[in-house]
Amino acid sequence: MTTPPSSLLPVIERFGPHLNRSGPMRLATDANPDRLVKTHCCFCGQQCGIQLKVRDNLVVGFEPWYDFPFNRGMLCPKGVKRYLQGGHPDRLLTAFTRDAAAPAGFSPVGYQEAITRVAAEIARIQKEHGHASIASLSGASLTTEKAYLMGKFARVCLKTPYTDYNGRLCMVSAGAGNKKAFGIDRAANPWSDIPKAEVVWISGANVAECAPITTEYVWQARENGARIITVDPRITPLNRTCDLYLPIKSGRDVALFNGVLHLMIEKGWIDRPFIETFTVGFDRVAEHVRDWTPARTAEVTGIPERLVRQAAEWWGTARTSFLMHARGIEHSSHGVQNVLGAINMVLASGRIGREGCGYGTITGQANGQGGREHGQKCDQLPGMRDISNPEHRAYVSKVWGIAEPDLPGPGVDCYEVFRKIDRGEIKGLISICFNPMVSLPDNNFVARALKKLDFYVAIDFFLSETARFADVVLPGSLQEEDEGVVAQAEGRVIKINKAVDPPGEARQDWRIIQDIAAALGRPHGFTFDSPGAILEELRTASKGGVADYSGITYEKIERQYGVFWPCYSESPDGKPADLPGTPRLFEPGSWNSVARGAGPYYFPDGRARFNVSTYTPPAEDTDADYPLILTSGRVVSQFLSGTQTRRIGPLVDQYPEPRIEMHPRLAGPLGIKDGDWVTAESRRGDCTLRAMVVTTIRPDTIFIPYHWPGRKSVNQLTISAQDPISKIPEYKACAVRIRKADKPPDWAGVLEPQQG
Ligand SMILES: Nc1nc2c(c(=O)[nH]1)N[C@H]1C(S)=C(S)[C@@H](COP(=O)(O)OP(=O)(O)OC[C@H]3O[C@@H](n4cnc5c(=O)[nH]c(N)nc54)[C@H](O)[C@@H]3O)O[C@H]1N2
Ligand SMILES: Nc1nc2c(c(=O)[nH]1)N[C@H]1C(S)=C(S)[C@@H](COP(=O)(O)OP(=O)(O)OC[C@H]3O[C@@H](n4cnc5c(=O)[nH]c(N)nc54)[C@H](O)[C@@H]3O)O[C@H]1N2
Ligand code: SF4
Ligand SMILES: [Mo]
C-alpha cells in the first residue's frame, strides 16, 4: 500500500498503526461490547466493511474489519464516528402528529393510532381525488429489499404511478448514459482493475473526500507507475497529487470529451478492430467531433490547449486505463450528454471488458447502485425492467399476483412530483429516506409545495427539515436496526447485518410500510415476515431482467464477501447452477454473451453503442448581473442533507458551517478576506456565509457545500433546470454574484440546536 501524502492524512483514517489518532473516540470504542457484528458503514456508496460493537442494545463503538476485501479495515472520518448517532437524544422513539399547541409543533402519539390515521387520510384523499392523488418518494440509503418494497407499495397498494426516489438527484444521468451505451447500468469493473491501469482519468469526482477508499486504489495505480488525470474546477485533495490537472469551467465537460476524441481520431489513437467488432455508431460520432478542434475545446472549457493535447496523448496511447466520473459531470442540465461523451472516449480506446481496462461512475449513497435497480424509480420495474414495456409489465404483474392492466404506467421525476403538488394535482405524500427541503434545488419552491399538501406522512429516525412539514411522522429504523442487501460502488451486492433492535416504538421501515397496507385493507403482497422473504420475491421478480439477482442469497454473499450482479440461477443453457456473479462486465465469453449467442453488451446484437454527445452551455450562464459560476457539493465530514452527520459532534467540529470557497483574485478586489461574511446571490435567493479564500479554485467560480438547512442552504440559490433525459437537477452550475456582507446572518453565533 502507498503511504498517503501528508496533505491527505486527515482525510483517510487508517487503523492499526494509526488507531491512537482517533483521539477522544478511543475511549468510547474501547467500551466492553457484548457482541461484534460484521456489517457495513451506513453512509456512502463505498460501503466499507466495519464491525460494530454492541452493548445493551446500543452500538457503542467499532472495530476495523480487515478481511473485507474492498476497504481492508480502512474507514473515513464518517465511518469512524457513525456509531454516535443511534444514542442521540433526537432519535425518534414514538410517532408524532402535528400539533400547533405543542412546543415543537408536534405531539407524540401511539404507533397504531398514527398508522390508523395515515391509512384513513390516504383512503379519504384517494376516494375524493383518485388513486393518483397520492405520491410516494423514497431513497437510495434504503436497503434493496426496502427499495423494491417501495416500488411495489406505490403500484400495488397505493395504486399510483407516482413513485420516485432521491437517486433522481444523484445517479440518474450516469444510469441513463450507461443504459444508452451498454444496455446495463453498473460500474463495468471491480476496483481491483484500477491499480492495473496505466492511466486513470477522473472527471468531476472529489475522490478523497467523497469516495475516500477509492483514493487508495488510485494511489496504488500511481505507485505502479500510472498517470493520473483529473478534471475539476477545484484542486481537490486528490488533484494535488495527480499528474495532470485540467481546471474545467463548470458545465462544459462534454466539450472536453469531444475534443479528446477529436485528437484520438486525428492521431490514430483509436482501436479500429474493437470498434468494428464490438460497437455500432462510431462514424456519426466521429463526424460530430470533427468540429471539436483543440482550440475550440480550450476556448469552451477554459482549459489551456496544451493541457487538452497532453491529456489526449496520455489517454490515447495508453495500453490499459480506467475512467471514473461522479456528480461533477452528472449534476448538469446536459448530464447524460457528458456521460455519453466520457463513454465514447472509452469505447474508441477499446479499453473495456478486460483486466486493467475499466470504466465506472462512482456511486454516491449507500445503496446508490441497488436503489436504482428494482423499481422505486418512476419508470422502472424490478430487475431494471421498463414499466412501459408490455413483456416486462406482464412478467412483473404475474410475480405480484395482479392483473397487468391494474399495474399503473410510468410516473414522473421527483421534482415534477413537487410541481404537481404545487398545481394541486397531487394532494397526499408519503416520504421515506428523503429530505428534499435541504437537497432539492430552489428549495423555497419545495417549502411552498409542501405547505399545499392535504396530508403528508414522513418516515425517518430524526425529525428532518422536511419531516417538520408533515402531519404525521413515523419512527423508522437506522441502518444497524435491520438487515438486508445493498449494492456498493463496484456492483458488489453485500449484506447489512442487524446489530440492535429499533428502540421505543420505532419500527423497521418495511414493517411500517406493511402496517400501512394492512390498515388500508390492502394487505395483498405486503405480508412478508422478514427482509429475507422480500429478497426471495425480488430474486424471482428480477430474474431474466438486466439486473438479474436470481442467483444471489444471503449465504452466498457471506461466503464470497459479496456477489457482483448479474448473478444468474441457471447456466446459459438453462440448467440450474450455483454461479459466483459477474465482477467484470463486457468480457467476451461472459454468461450474457453465451446465452444470447452475441457480443457481451446488453443489447440484442451484443454490441455497445456510440452516441453523439452534444454540447450546450449550462441552463443559466453568467452575465454582467450575475458574473460568477456557483458550484456545489460536499465536504468529507458531512453527509448529504446532514440529518445524520450534523448530529455527530466530532464531525460537526471538523466543518461546523458552510463556507464560500473563492480564489484570492476574486476576493481581493471585493475587499473580502478569509473568514469575512459574504453574501452570495442568485436570481432565486441569497445566503450569507463566511468566505474561505483558497488558491485551489478557478477565480470565476465559487463553491458552497450543501449539507445545511434553512438560511445556510446553498439550495436557496441553485436552479431547478433539469436534464431532459435523466431529469437530474443542475446543481453544478448557475449564475451568482457576491459581495462583502453588511452584517452577519441572524444565525451567526447561535449554536445549532441539533448538535449532539
Ligand atoms: N463526505 C461525503 N461523502 C459523500 C457524500 C457526502 O455527502 N459527503 N455523498 C455521497 C453521494 S450521495 C454522492 S452523489 C457522492 C458525490 O461525490 P462527488 O461527485 O465526488 O462529490 P461532489 O462534491 O458532489 O462533486 C464532485 C466534484 O465536482 C466538481 N465539479 C463541479 N462542477 C464541475 C463540472 O462542471 N465539471 C467537473 N469535471 N467537475 C465539477 C466539484 O468541484 C467537486 O469537487 O459522494 C458520496 N460520498
Ligand atoms: N446543491 C446541491 N444539492 C444536492 C447535491 C449537490 O451536490 N448540491 N447532491 C444531491 C445528491 S447527489 C443527493 S444523493 C441528494 C441527497 O438528498 P436526500 O436524499 O434528501 O438527503 P439525505 O440526507 O440522504 O436524506 C435522507 C433522509 O432520510 C433519513 N434516512 C437515512 N437512512 C434512512 C433509512 O434507512 N430509513 C429511513 N426511514 N430514513 C432514513 C435521513 O435521516 C434523512 O433525513 O442531495 C442532492 N442535493
Ligand atoms: S462514509 Fe463511505 S468511505 Fe467513509 S467509512 Fe463510510 S462507507 Fe467508508
Ligand atoms: Mo448522491
PDB file of C-alpha atoms in Angstrom, residues 122 125-135 160 162 425-429:
ATOM      1  CA  ILE A 122     -54.859   8.160   2.272  1.00  0.00           C
ATOM      2  CA  ILE A 125     -57.911  11.550  -0.394  1.00  0.00           C
ATOM      3  CA  GLN A 126     -57.971   8.677  -2.875  1.00  0.00           C
ATOM      4  CA  LYS A 127     -61.763   8.387  -2.580  1.00  0.00           C
ATOM      5  CA  GLU A 128     -62.154  12.099  -3.319  1.00  0.00           C
ATOM      6  CA  HIS A 129     -59.442  12.538  -5.946  1.00  0.00           C
ATOM      7  CA  GLY A 130     -58.470   9.117  -7.291  1.00  0.00           C
ATOM      8  CA  HIS A 131     -55.534   6.842  -6.638  1.00  0.00           C
ATOM      9  CA  ALA A 132     -53.053   9.072  -8.482  1.00  0.00           C
ATOM     10  CA  SER A 133     -53.589  11.910  -5.995  1.00  0.00           C
ATOM     11  CA  ILE A 134     -51.070  10.239  -3.662  1.00  0.00           C
ATOM     12  CA  ALA A 135     -47.327  10.088  -4.353  1.00  0.00           C
ATOM     13  CA  THR A 160     -50.491   5.272  -8.031  1.00  0.00           C
ATOM     14  CA  TYR A 162     -46.267   8.483  -8.699  1.00  0.00           C
ATOM     15  CA  GLU A 425     -52.756  17.564  -8.790  1.00  0.00           C
ATOM     16  CA  ILE A 426     -51.107  15.543  -6.038  1.00  0.00           C
ATOM     17  CA  LYS A 427     -52.742  16.010  -2.626  1.00  0.00           C
ATOM     18  CA  GLY A 428     -51.047  13.464  -0.403  1.00  0.00           C
ATOM     19  CA  LEU A 429     -47.415  12.434   0.048  1.00  0.00           C
TER      20      LEU A 429
END
